[in-house]
Short mmCIF file of C-alpha atoms in Angstrom, two decimals:
data_model
loop_
_atom_site.label_atom_id
_atom_site.label_comp_id
_atom_site.label_asym_id
_atom_site.label_seq_id
_atom_site.Cartn_x
_atom_site.Cartn_y
_atom_site.Cartn_z
CA UNK A 1 11.86 -7.23 -16.00
CA UNK A 2 12.44 -6.07 -12.44
CA UNK A 3 10.51 -2.90 -11.70
CA UNK A 4 11.58 -3.00 -8.05
CA UNK A 5 15.32 -2.99 -7.50
CA UNK A 6 15.37 -4.48 -4.02
CA UNK A 7 18.07 -7.10 -4.08
CA UNK A 8 16.81 -9.52 -1.49
CA UNK A 9 13.47 -11.24 -1.47
CA UNK A 10 11.47 -13.47 0.82
CA UNK A 11 13.18 -15.98 3.04
CA UNK A 12 11.01 -18.42 4.89
CA UNK A 13 7.88 -18.81 6.94
CA UNK A 14 8.26 -16.83 10.14
CA UNK A 15 7.97 -18.13 13.67
CA UNK A 16 7.03 -16.33 16.85
CA UNK A 17 9.55 -14.31 18.83
CA UNK A 18 8.97 -13.33 22.44
CA UNK A 19 10.97 -10.12 22.06
CA UNK A 20 8.58 -8.01 20.00
CA UNK A 21 8.21 -4.55 21.51
CA UNK A 22 6.19 -2.69 18.91
CA UNK A 23 4.50 -3.23 15.53
CA UNK A 24 3.38 -0.85 12.79
CA UNK A 25 1.48 -2.29 9.86
CA UNK A 26 0.10 -1.12 6.52
CA UNK A 27 -2.60 -3.19 4.86
CA UNK A 28 -4.26 -3.28 1.47
CA UNK A 29 -8.04 -3.76 1.54
CA UNK A 30 -9.66 -7.07 0.59
CA UNK A 31 -10.88 -8.13 -2.85
CA UNK A 32 -13.56 -5.75 -4.08
CA UNK A 33 -15.94 -5.10 -6.93
CA UNK A 34 -14.63 -2.92 -9.79
CA UNK A 35 -14.93 0.86 -9.65
CA UNK A 36 -18.21 2.36 -10.94
CA UNK A 37 -16.45 3.93 -13.95
CA UNK A 38 -15.59 0.50 -15.45
CA UNK A 39 -19.03 0.06 -16.98
CA UNK A 40 -18.53 3.34 -18.82
CA UNK A 41 -14.95 2.80 -20.00
CA UNK A 42 -15.35 -0.90 -20.80
CA UNK A 43 -18.97 -1.76 -21.69
CA UNK A 44 -17.82 -5.17 -22.89
CA UNK A 45 -17.32 -6.17 -19.26
CA UNK A 46 -20.93 -5.38 -18.23
CA UNK A 47 -21.84 -9.11 -17.93
CA UNK A 48 -18.99 -9.53 -15.42
CA UNK A 49 -19.96 -6.36 -13.54
CA UNK A 50 -23.50 -7.67 -13.18
CA UNK A 51 -22.17 -10.71 -11.34
CA UNK A 52 -21.13 -8.45 -8.45
CA UNK A 53 -24.58 -6.96 -8.05
CA UNK A 54 -26.00 -10.48 -8.28
CA UNK A 55 -24.00 -11.46 -5.17
CA UNK A 56 -25.01 -8.28 -3.34
CA UNK A 57 -21.89 -6.17 -3.81
CA UNK A 58 -22.05 -2.51 -4.82
CA UNK A 59 -19.38 -1.05 -7.13
CA UNK A 60 -16.01 -0.81 -5.30
CA UNK A 61 -17.47 -2.68 -2.31
CA UNK A 62 -15.50 -5.42 -0.55
CA UNK A 63 -16.77 -8.87 -1.50
CA UNK A 64 -17.50 -11.67 0.93
CA UNK A 65 -14.23 -13.30 -0.08
CA UNK A 66 -12.45 -9.98 0.42
CA UNK A 67 -13.81 -9.78 3.97
CA UNK A 68 -12.65 -13.36 4.57
CA UNK A 69 -9.19 -12.38 3.35
CA UNK A 70 -8.99 -9.53 5.85
CA UNK A 71 -10.49 -11.65 8.61
CA UNK A 72 -7.72 -14.15 7.90
CA UNK A 73 -5.07 -11.45 8.30
CA UNK A 74 -6.63 -10.61 11.67
CA UNK A 75 -6.48 -14.25 12.75
CA UNK A 76 -2.81 -14.29 11.72
CA UNK A 77 -2.21 -11.15 13.82
CA UNK A 78 -3.97 -12.77 16.78
CA UNK A 79 -1.80 -15.87 16.50
CA UNK A 80 1.43 -13.88 16.16
CA UNK A 81 0.90 -10.97 18.52
CA UNK A 82 -1.56 -12.25 21.13
CA UNK A 83 -1.56 -16.05 21.38
CA UNK A 84 2.17 -16.61 20.83
CA UNK A 85 3.38 -13.27 22.17
CA UNK A 86 2.50 -13.47 25.86
CA UNK A 87 2.74 -10.03 27.36
CA UNK A 88 2.84 -8.16 24.04
CA UNK A 89 -0.89 -7.55 23.49
CA UNK A 90 -3.82 -8.46 25.71
CA UNK A 91 -6.31 -11.02 24.41
CA UNK A 92 -8.99 -8.33 24.42
CA UNK A 93 -9.21 -4.99 22.62
CA UNK A 94 -7.41 -2.31 24.61
CA UNK A 95 -7.07 1.12 22.93
CA UNK A 96 -4.10 1.88 25.21
CA UNK A 97 -2.23 -0.88 23.36
CA UNK A 98 -3.44 -0.79 19.77
CA UNK A 99 -4.87 1.77 17.39
CA UNK A 100 -6.15 1.12 13.87
CA UNK A 101 -7.01 3.81 11.34
CA UNK A 102 -8.07 3.76 7.71
CA UNK A 103 -7.98 5.80 4.54
CA UNK A 104 -11.23 7.64 3.85
CA UNK A 105 -12.93 4.94 1.78
CA UNK A 106 -15.74 2.56 2.67
CA UNK A 107 -13.71 -0.45 1.51
CA UNK A 108 -10.74 0.37 3.78
CA UNK A 109 -13.04 0.81 6.79
CA UNK A 110 -14.82 -2.47 5.96
CA UNK A 111 -11.47 -4.23 5.64
CA UNK A 112 -10.17 -2.82 8.91
CA UNK A 113 -13.33 -3.95 10.69
CA UNK A 114 -12.97 -7.50 9.32
CA UNK A 115 -9.30 -7.53 10.38
CA UNK A 116 -10.28 -6.50 13.91
CA UNK A 117 -12.94 -9.20 14.12
CA UNK A 118 -10.39 -11.82 13.15
CA UNK A 119 -7.95 -10.52 15.76
CA UNK A 120 -10.31 -10.27 18.72
CA UNK A 121 -13.19 -12.39 19.98
CA UNK A 122 -16.17 -10.81 21.70
CA UNK A 123 -16.11 -9.95 25.44
CA UNK A 124 -18.35 -11.60 28.05
CA UNK A 125 -21.93 -10.77 27.15
CA UNK A 126 -21.06 -10.92 23.47
CA UNK A 127 -20.02 -14.56 23.49
CA UNK A 128 -20.24 -16.30 20.15
CA UNK A 129 -19.71 -13.09 18.20
CA UNK A 130 -16.61 -11.24 17.06
CA UNK A 131 -15.89 -7.83 18.50
CA UNK A 132 -16.52 -4.88 16.14
CA UNK A 133 -13.33 -3.08 17.12
CA UNK A 134 -13.16 0.64 16.33
CA UNK A 135 -11.35 1.75 13.17
CA UNK A 136 -11.24 5.51 12.69
CA UNK A 137 -10.48 7.66 9.66
CA UNK A 138 -6.96 9.05 9.79
CA UNK A 139 -8.13 12.13 7.91
CA UNK A 140 -10.86 13.21 5.54
CA UNK A 141 -10.33 12.78 1.81
CA UNK A 142 -7.69 15.07 0.42
CA UNK A 143 -5.97 15.63 3.77
CA UNK A 144 -4.41 12.22 4.52
CA UNK A 145 -0.64 12.62 4.26
CA UNK A 146 0.03 9.45 6.25
CA UNK A 147 -1.05 6.92 3.63
CA UNK A 148 -2.57 8.96 0.82
CA UNK A 149 -0.16 11.85 0.20
CA UNK A 150 -0.74 11.23 -3.52
CA UNK A 151 -4.29 12.52 -3.03
CA UNK A 152 -3.40 15.18 -0.46
CA UNK A 153 -0.29 17.36 -0.28
CA UNK A 154 1.32 15.64 -3.27
CA UNK A 155 -1.68 15.49 -5.57
CA UNK A 156 -0.41 18.23 -7.87
CA UNK A 157 3.18 16.96 -7.85
CA UNK A 158 2.04 13.44 -8.77
CA UNK A 159 -0.22 14.79 -11.49
CA UNK A 160 2.74 16.54 -13.12
CA UNK A 161 5.11 13.56 -12.73
CA UNK A 162 2.50 11.14 -14.05
CA UNK A 163 1.78 13.31 -17.09
CA UNK A 164 5.48 13.64 -17.87
CA UNK A 165 5.94 9.86 -17.67
CA UNK A 166 2.90 9.20 -19.84
CA UNK A 167 4.19 11.32 -22.73
CA UNK A 168 7.72 9.88 -22.56
CA UNK A 169 8.39 6.39 -21.16
CA UNK A 170 4.68 5.62 -21.04
CA UNK A 171 4.19 6.43 -24.70
CA UNK A 172 7.02 4.04 -25.58
CA UNK A 173 5.60 1.33 -23.31
CA UNK A 174 2.09 1.57 -24.75
CA UNK A 175 3.52 1.36 -28.27
CA UNK A 176 5.56 -1.70 -27.32
CA UNK A 177 2.47 -3.36 -25.84
CA UNK A 178 0.07 -2.17 -28.55
CA UNK A 179 -1.16 -5.72 -29.16
CA UNK A 180 -2.32 -5.95 -25.55
CA UNK A 181 -4.02 -2.54 -25.78
CA UNK A 182 -5.83 -3.63 -28.97
CA UNK A 183 -6.95 -6.84 -27.25
CA UNK A 184 -8.35 -4.78 -24.37
CA UNK A 185 -10.15 -2.61 -26.92
CA UNK A 186 -11.74 -5.74 -28.38
CA UNK A 187 -12.77 -6.92 -24.91
CA UNK A 188 -14.21 -3.53 -23.97
CA UNK A 189 -15.86 -2.91 -27.36
CA UNK A 190 -14.38 0.60 -27.44
CA UNK A 191 -11.03 2.34 -27.88
CA UNK A 192 -9.78 2.84 -24.34
CA UNK A 193 -7.05 5.19 -25.59
CA UNK A 194 -9.85 7.71 -26.09
CA UNK A 195 -11.37 7.16 -22.64
CA UNK A 196 -10.72 10.74 -21.51
CA UNK A 197 -12.88 11.96 -24.38
CA UNK A 198 -15.79 9.54 -24.13
CA UNK A 199 -16.00 9.79 -20.33
CA UNK A 200 -16.06 13.60 -20.54
CA UNK A 201 -12.77 13.93 -18.70
CA UNK A 202 -13.52 11.50 -15.87
CA UNK A 203 -11.00 8.76 -16.80
CA UNK A 204 -7.69 9.07 -18.68
CA UNK A 205 -6.10 6.22 -20.62
CA UNK A 206 -3.62 5.29 -17.89
CA UNK A 207 -6.32 5.07 -15.24
CA UNK A 208 -8.54 3.14 -17.66
CA UNK A 209 -5.86 0.44 -18.03
CA UNK A 210 -5.63 0.20 -14.24
CA UNK A 211 -9.39 0.00 -13.64
CA UNK A 212 -10.07 -2.51 -16.43
CA UNK A 213 -7.25 -4.84 -15.38
CA UNK A 214 -8.39 -4.48 -11.76
CA UNK A 215 -11.83 -5.70 -12.84
CA UNK A 216 -10.17 -8.67 -14.51
CA UNK A 217 -8.03 -9.40 -11.44
CA UNK A 218 -10.95 -9.26 -8.98
CA UNK A 219 -13.00 -11.55 -11.23
CA UNK A 220 -10.18 -14.10 -11.17
CA UNK A 221 -10.02 -13.82 -7.36
CA UNK A 222 -13.78 -14.34 -7.17
CA UNK A 223 -13.55 -17.36 -9.48
CA UNK A 224 -16.18 -15.93 -11.84
CA UNK A 225 -16.59 -17.32 -15.36
CA UNK A 226 -14.17 -15.18 -17.33
CA UNK A 227 -14.76 -13.14 -20.48
CA UNK A 228 -11.04 -13.23 -21.31
CA UNK A 229 -8.38 -15.91 -21.62
CA UNK A 230 -5.39 -16.44 -19.35
CA UNK A 231 -2.97 -15.00 -21.86
CA UNK A 232 -4.81 -11.67 -22.12
CA UNK A 233 -5.17 -11.55 -18.33
CA UNK A 234 -1.47 -12.04 -17.69
CA UNK A 235 -0.39 -9.68 -20.49
CA UNK A 236 -2.81 -6.99 -19.29
CA UNK A 237 -1.76 -7.30 -15.66
CA UNK A 238 1.91 -7.15 -16.66
CA UNK A 239 1.25 -3.93 -18.55
CA UNK A 240 -0.81 -2.49 -15.69
CA UNK A 241 1.87 -3.20 -13.08
CA UNK A 242 4.68 -1.81 -15.20
CA UNK A 243 2.55 1.25 -15.80
CA UNK A 244 1.76 1.65 -12.10
CA UNK A 245 5.41 1.50 -11.06
CA UNK A 246 6.32 3.81 -13.94
CA UNK A 247 3.68 6.46 -13.33
CA UNK A 248 3.87 6.52 -9.54
CA UNK A 249 7.35 5.34 -8.61
CA UNK A 250 9.85 5.77 -11.45
CA UNK A 251 11.83 8.55 -9.73
CA UNK A 252 13.58 8.52 -6.30
CA UNK A 253 11.62 11.61 -5.28
CA UNK A 254 8.39 9.69 -5.85
CA UNK A 255 9.57 6.95 -3.50
CA UNK A 256 9.70 9.56 -0.76
CA UNK A 257 6.64 11.68 -1.40
CA UNK A 258 4.41 8.67 -2.09
CA UNK A 259 5.06 7.32 1.45
CA UNK A 260 4.27 10.71 2.96
CA UNK A 261 4.47 10.67 6.75
CA UNK A 262 4.47 6.88 7.10
CA UNK A 263 8.21 6.31 7.80
CA UNK A 264 8.04 9.03 10.44
CA UNK A 265 4.97 7.36 11.97
CA UNK A 266 6.85 4.06 12.23
CA UNK A 267 9.69 5.72 14.12
CA UNK A 268 7.39 7.73 16.36
CA UNK A 269 5.44 4.60 17.33
CA UNK A 270 8.65 2.70 18.07
CA UNK A 271 10.20 5.58 20.02
CA UNK A 272 7.06 6.08 22.12
CA UNK A 273 7.33 2.46 23.25
CA UNK A 274 11.07 2.64 23.86
CA UNK A 275 10.63 5.74 26.00
CA UNK A 276 7.49 4.51 27.80
CA UNK A 277 5.45 7.45 26.54
CA UNK A 278 1.97 6.97 28.02
CA UNK A 279 0.42 8.56 24.94
CA UNK A 280 1.87 5.90 22.65
CA UNK A 281 0.53 2.48 21.65
CA UNK A 282 2.37 -0.79 21.12
CA UNK A 283 0.71 -1.49 17.79
CA UNK A 284 -0.45 0.96 15.13
CA UNK A 285 -2.16 -0.10 11.92
CA UNK A 286 -3.21 1.71 8.75
CA UNK A 287 -5.77 0.16 6.40
CA UNK A 288 -5.26 1.65 2.97
CA UNK A 289 -4.53 0.98 -0.67
CA UNK A 290 -1.92 -0.88 -2.70
CA UNK A 291 -0.18 2.35 -3.76
CA UNK A 292 1.14 2.90 -0.23
CA UNK A 293 2.50 -0.66 -0.06
CA UNK A 294 4.20 -0.33 -3.44
CA UNK A 295 5.72 2.97 -2.33
CA UNK A 296 6.95 1.44 0.94
CA UNK A 297 8.57 -1.34 -1.09
CA UNK A 298 10.46 1.23 -3.16
CA UNK A 299 11.34 3.38 -0.15
CA UNK A 300 12.70 0.44 1.88
CA UNK A 301 14.21 -1.36 -1.13
CA UNK A 302 12.24 -4.59 -1.04
CA UNK A 303 10.75 -6.61 -3.88
CA UNK A 304 7.35 -8.28 -3.72
CA UNK A 305 7.37 -11.79 -5.13
CA UNK A 306 4.09 -13.71 -5.31
CA UNK A 307 3.94 -16.74 -7.59
CA UNK A 308 0.41 -16.05 -8.79
CA UNK A 309 -0.99 -15.41 -12.26
CA UNK A 310 -1.19 -11.68 -12.83
CA UNK A 311 1.23 -10.71 -10.04
CA UNK A 312 4.63 -11.64 -11.52
CA UNK A 313 5.66 -8.01 -12.04
CA UNK A 314 6.00 -7.40 -8.28
CA UNK A 315 2.27 -7.08 -7.74
CA UNK A 316 0.48 -7.75 -4.46
CA UNK A 317 -2.83 -9.57 -3.93
CA UNK A 318 -5.68 -7.94 -2.05
CA UNK A 319 -5.29 -8.01 1.76
CA UNK A 320 -1.47 -8.04 1.60
CA UNK A 321 -0.18 -6.56 4.87
CA UNK A 322 3.29 -5.30 5.83
CA UNK A 323 4.14 -5.70 9.53
CA UNK A 324 7.17 -3.67 10.66
CA UNK A 325 8.25 -5.25 13.95
CA UNK A 326 10.59 -3.83 16.58
CA UNK A 327 12.44 -6.60 18.43
CA UNK A 328 14.48 -6.36 21.63
CA UNK A 329 16.85 -9.33 21.35
CA UNK A 330 18.97 -10.55 24.22
CA UNK A 331 22.36 -12.21 23.66
CA UNK A 332 20.90 -15.69 23.28
CA UNK A 333 18.21 -14.56 20.82
CA UNK A 334 20.76 -12.56 18.86
CA UNK A 335 23.07 -15.57 18.59
CA UNK A 336 20.17 -17.79 17.50
CA UNK A 337 19.55 -15.38 14.63
CA UNK A 338 23.26 -15.14 13.71
CA UNK A 339 23.54 -11.61 15.06
CA UNK A 340 26.65 -10.41 16.84
CA UNK A 341 25.06 -8.13 19.43
CA UNK A 342 21.98 -7.92 21.60
CA UNK A 343 19.81 -4.85 21.11
CA UNK A 344 16.95 -3.35 19.11
CA UNK A 345 16.25 -4.70 15.64
CA UNK A 346 13.57 -4.14 13.00
CA UNK A 347 12.07 -7.00 11.04
CA UNK A 348 9.57 -6.95 8.17
CA UNK A 349 6.92 -9.66 7.94
CA UNK A 350 4.67 -9.72 4.88
CA UNK A 351 1.36 -11.56 4.96
CA UNK A 352 -0.82 -12.27 1.93
CA UNK A 353 -3.53 -14.76 0.97
CA UNK A 354 -2.64 -17.93 -0.91
CA UNK A 355 -3.07 -18.50 -4.63
CA UNK A 356 -6.73 -19.40 -4.22
CA UNK A 357 -9.20 -18.28 -1.59
CA UNK A 358 -9.90 -21.94 -0.86
CA UNK A 359 -6.27 -22.76 -0.04
CA UNK A 360 -6.36 -22.97 3.75
CA UNK A 361 -3.26 -23.69 5.79
CA UNK A 362 -3.48 -26.42 8.39
CA UNK A 363 -4.30 -24.79 11.67
CA UNK A 364 -6.92 -22.31 12.86
CA UNK A 365 -9.90 -21.92 10.58
CA UNK A 366 -9.80 -19.05 8.13
CA UNK A 367 -6.02 -18.61 8.21
CA UNK A 368 -4.88 -18.09 4.63
CA UNK A 369 -1.22 -18.84 4.07
CA UNK A 370 1.61 -17.70 6.33
CA UNK A 371 3.59 -14.57 6.99
CA UNK A 372 6.90 -14.41 5.16
CA UNK A 373 10.05 -12.72 6.40
CA UNK A 374 11.36 -10.23 3.84
CA UNK A 375 14.80 -8.66 3.79
CA UNK A 376 15.50 -5.01 3.10
CA UNK A 377 17.76 -4.33 0.12
CA UNK A 378 19.81 -1.89 2.19
CA UNK A 379 20.57 -4.67 4.73
CA UNK A 380 20.47 -7.88 2.69
CA UNK A 381 22.37 -10.32 4.88
CA UNK A 382 19.85 -10.68 7.73
CA UNK A 383 16.13 -10.62 8.54
CA UNK A 384 16.95 -8.38 11.49
CA UNK A 385 18.12 -4.81 10.83
CA UNK A 386 19.77 -2.89 13.71
CA UNK A 387 17.43 -0.07 14.70
CA UNK A 388 20.10 2.57 14.13
CA UNK A 389 20.60 1.23 10.59
CA UNK A 390 16.85 1.34 9.96
CA UNK A 391 16.62 4.92 11.23
CA UNK A 392 19.68 5.83 9.19
CA UNK A 393 18.11 4.52 5.99
CA UNK A 394 15.03 6.68 6.50
CA UNK A 395 17.11 9.73 7.40
CA UNK A 396 19.51 9.38 4.47
CA UNK A 397 16.76 8.68 1.94
CA UNK A 398 14.83 11.80 2.92
CA UNK A 399 18.04 13.82 3.03
CA UNK A 400 18.83 12.66 -0.51
CA UNK A 401 15.44 13.45 -2.04
CA UNK A 402 13.92 15.98 0.33
CA UNK A 403 10.85 15.26 2.44
CA UNK A 404 7.36 15.11 0.99
CA UNK A 405 6.88 18.64 2.37
CA UNK A 406 9.94 19.83 0.44
CA UNK A 407 8.82 18.05 -2.73
CA UNK A 408 5.10 18.79 -2.69
CA UNK A 409 4.50 21.98 -0.72
CA UNK A 410 7.67 24.05 -0.71
CA UNK A 411 8.37 23.83 -4.45
CA UNK A 412 6.92 25.92 -7.27
CA UNK A 413 5.11 23.13 -9.10
CA UNK A 414 4.03 25.41 -11.95
CA UNK A 415 7.61 25.44 -13.19
CA UNK A 416 7.47 21.67 -13.54
CA UNK A 417 4.20 21.59 -15.46
CA UNK A 418 4.45 19.89 -18.85
CA UNK A 419 1.78 19.88 -21.54
CA UNK A 420 1.30 17.20 -24.24
CA UNK A 421 2.46 18.61 -27.57
CA UNK A 422 0.61 16.40 -29.99
CA UNK A 423 -2.53 14.38 -30.42
CA UNK A 424 -0.47 11.19 -30.16
CA UNK A 425 1.12 12.31 -26.92
CA UNK A 426 -2.24 13.37 -25.56
CA UNK A 427 -3.67 9.94 -26.31
CA UNK A 428 -0.90 8.33 -24.28
CA UNK A 429 -1.16 10.84 -21.46
CA UNK A 430 -3.85 11.40 -18.85
CA UNK A 431 -5.23 14.52 -20.53
CA UNK A 432 -4.98 17.17 -17.84
CA UNK A 433 -7.72 19.55 -16.88
CA UNK A 434 -7.25 23.15 -17.93
CA UNK A 435 -4.36 25.18 -16.56
CA UNK A 436 -6.81 27.43 -14.74
CA UNK A 437 -8.21 24.46 -12.84
CA UNK A 438 -4.70 23.31 -11.93
CA UNK A 439 -3.88 26.79 -10.66
CA UNK A 440 -7.02 26.72 -8.57
CA UNK A 441 -6.15 23.30 -7.13
CA UNK A 442 -2.62 24.39 -6.36
CA UNK A 443 -3.72 27.69 -4.79
CA UNK A 444 -6.26 25.93 -2.59
CA UNK A 445 -3.64 23.35 -1.66
CA UNK A 446 -1.21 26.04 -0.56
CA UNK A 447 -3.74 27.85 1.61
CA UNK A 448 -4.92 24.62 3.19
CA UNK A 449 -1.58 22.91 3.62
CA UNK A 450 0.89 25.65 4.55
CA UNK A 451 -0.46 25.86 8.13
CA UNK A 452 0.30 22.15 8.41
CA UNK A 453 3.96 22.44 7.39
CA UNK A 454 5.31 22.84 10.91
CA UNK A 455 3.31 19.85 12.12
CA UNK A 456 4.42 17.74 9.16
CA UNK A 457 8.04 18.73 9.63
CA UNK A 458 7.81 17.81 13.29
CA UNK A 459 6.52 14.36 12.42
CA UNK A 460 9.13 13.84 9.73
CA UNK A 461 12.23 15.29 11.34
CA UNK A 462 12.09 14.92 15.09
CA UNK A 463 12.25 11.10 15.20
CA UNK A 464 15.31 11.10 12.93
CA UNK A 465 17.43 13.68 14.75
CA UNK A 466 17.35 11.95 18.08
CA UNK A 467 16.01 8.79 19.61
CA UNK A 468 14.24 10.65 22.45
CA UNK A 469 16.55 9.32 25.14
CA UNK A 470 16.73 5.73 23.92
CA UNK A 471 20.22 4.30 24.12
CA UNK A 472 21.41 1.09 22.48
CA UNK A 473 22.30 -1.70 24.86
#
């Protein structure tokens, strides 16, 4: 069952091109320990949770293998953008060329640091070590509309959309997969459908499914002895991924507000380079969470395909990274790639670890797998999308749905609020906090976020209206 409608999938292993002008990437953090709440919602998994503390990993912390995954992505970036791209990036960290930021979580900062160490060796005087390159927070928690709009400006909108899905399509899905839910209950030694009640409102049923199946997934990645069989793992992950796409990305408006300012940031980074803006950088990277990558897949009409147990429903492994590349192709390069004209093109390269953490590709140590060229569903016949077409897709998509500002700040969200009408519906839904709390959250959001509307609109709109003087060749 295809949850992502992108028509065209991965093509082949990518090679180096000497025409890269700019790169923007979004990365998912490395494999981590389960969230602290898992011990409470699924006490049956306590023996597995103990294994993380036994290897020195705190709840939600990135494991040693997770750091190796991210280090491997950094080595890949070094090989593609430094070693084989003479003149694109220097072989040493230069903040005038590259900037990396992270979502406000320890695990995203850890992952970004490991990525940077893989990408850059230490300078003279630090020989034999890897450089701890700076990774800054993009914004504090609750204010990150670049990669975490779902927890910032769009928190209330997502809460309403998620609740509505849970009591309609979600209710049907959970009923259809009741055998899997019962098997998870047996594993957890509790009824996870009642998680909102027995966690005193900290974890609803939908989030419980996500966190429990995450714990299963990370245990498989860590090669721990498993408390569940392969069949339950695959069935549970299939349910969790269908649920994730349903709750977060079932409507076109969600595709737009879930990506927040990120499409605008891609265009601004590219345009700064094209117009030689001294304030710009050649490469910008955001270290975040899977939800942003899934949203980008929906927004740009691509479909993740990883032939790994537990990921068949368009899931992505930890450390998956999307590199949006801007290429300046001359006539010869264009012809080589079956393109009719020279000019500016965008290409998407997706990098992810192999099936097992021990599967090393031949080549530099610690390089896991290869980057894969993906095609956009809105331009399925080539790896390379003309820049004007790429900009047009962003512009038209936002015009169709409204921007995240339109959808999350400028609308009266109270009118959209829906309340579960029965005990059965409430069991399937993430039981919401009281209406008074929601009003408080919304009121605070308005007072905090309205002053940011003009800034947000500037980021979203200005790159689309004009190309800041750049003219196609």
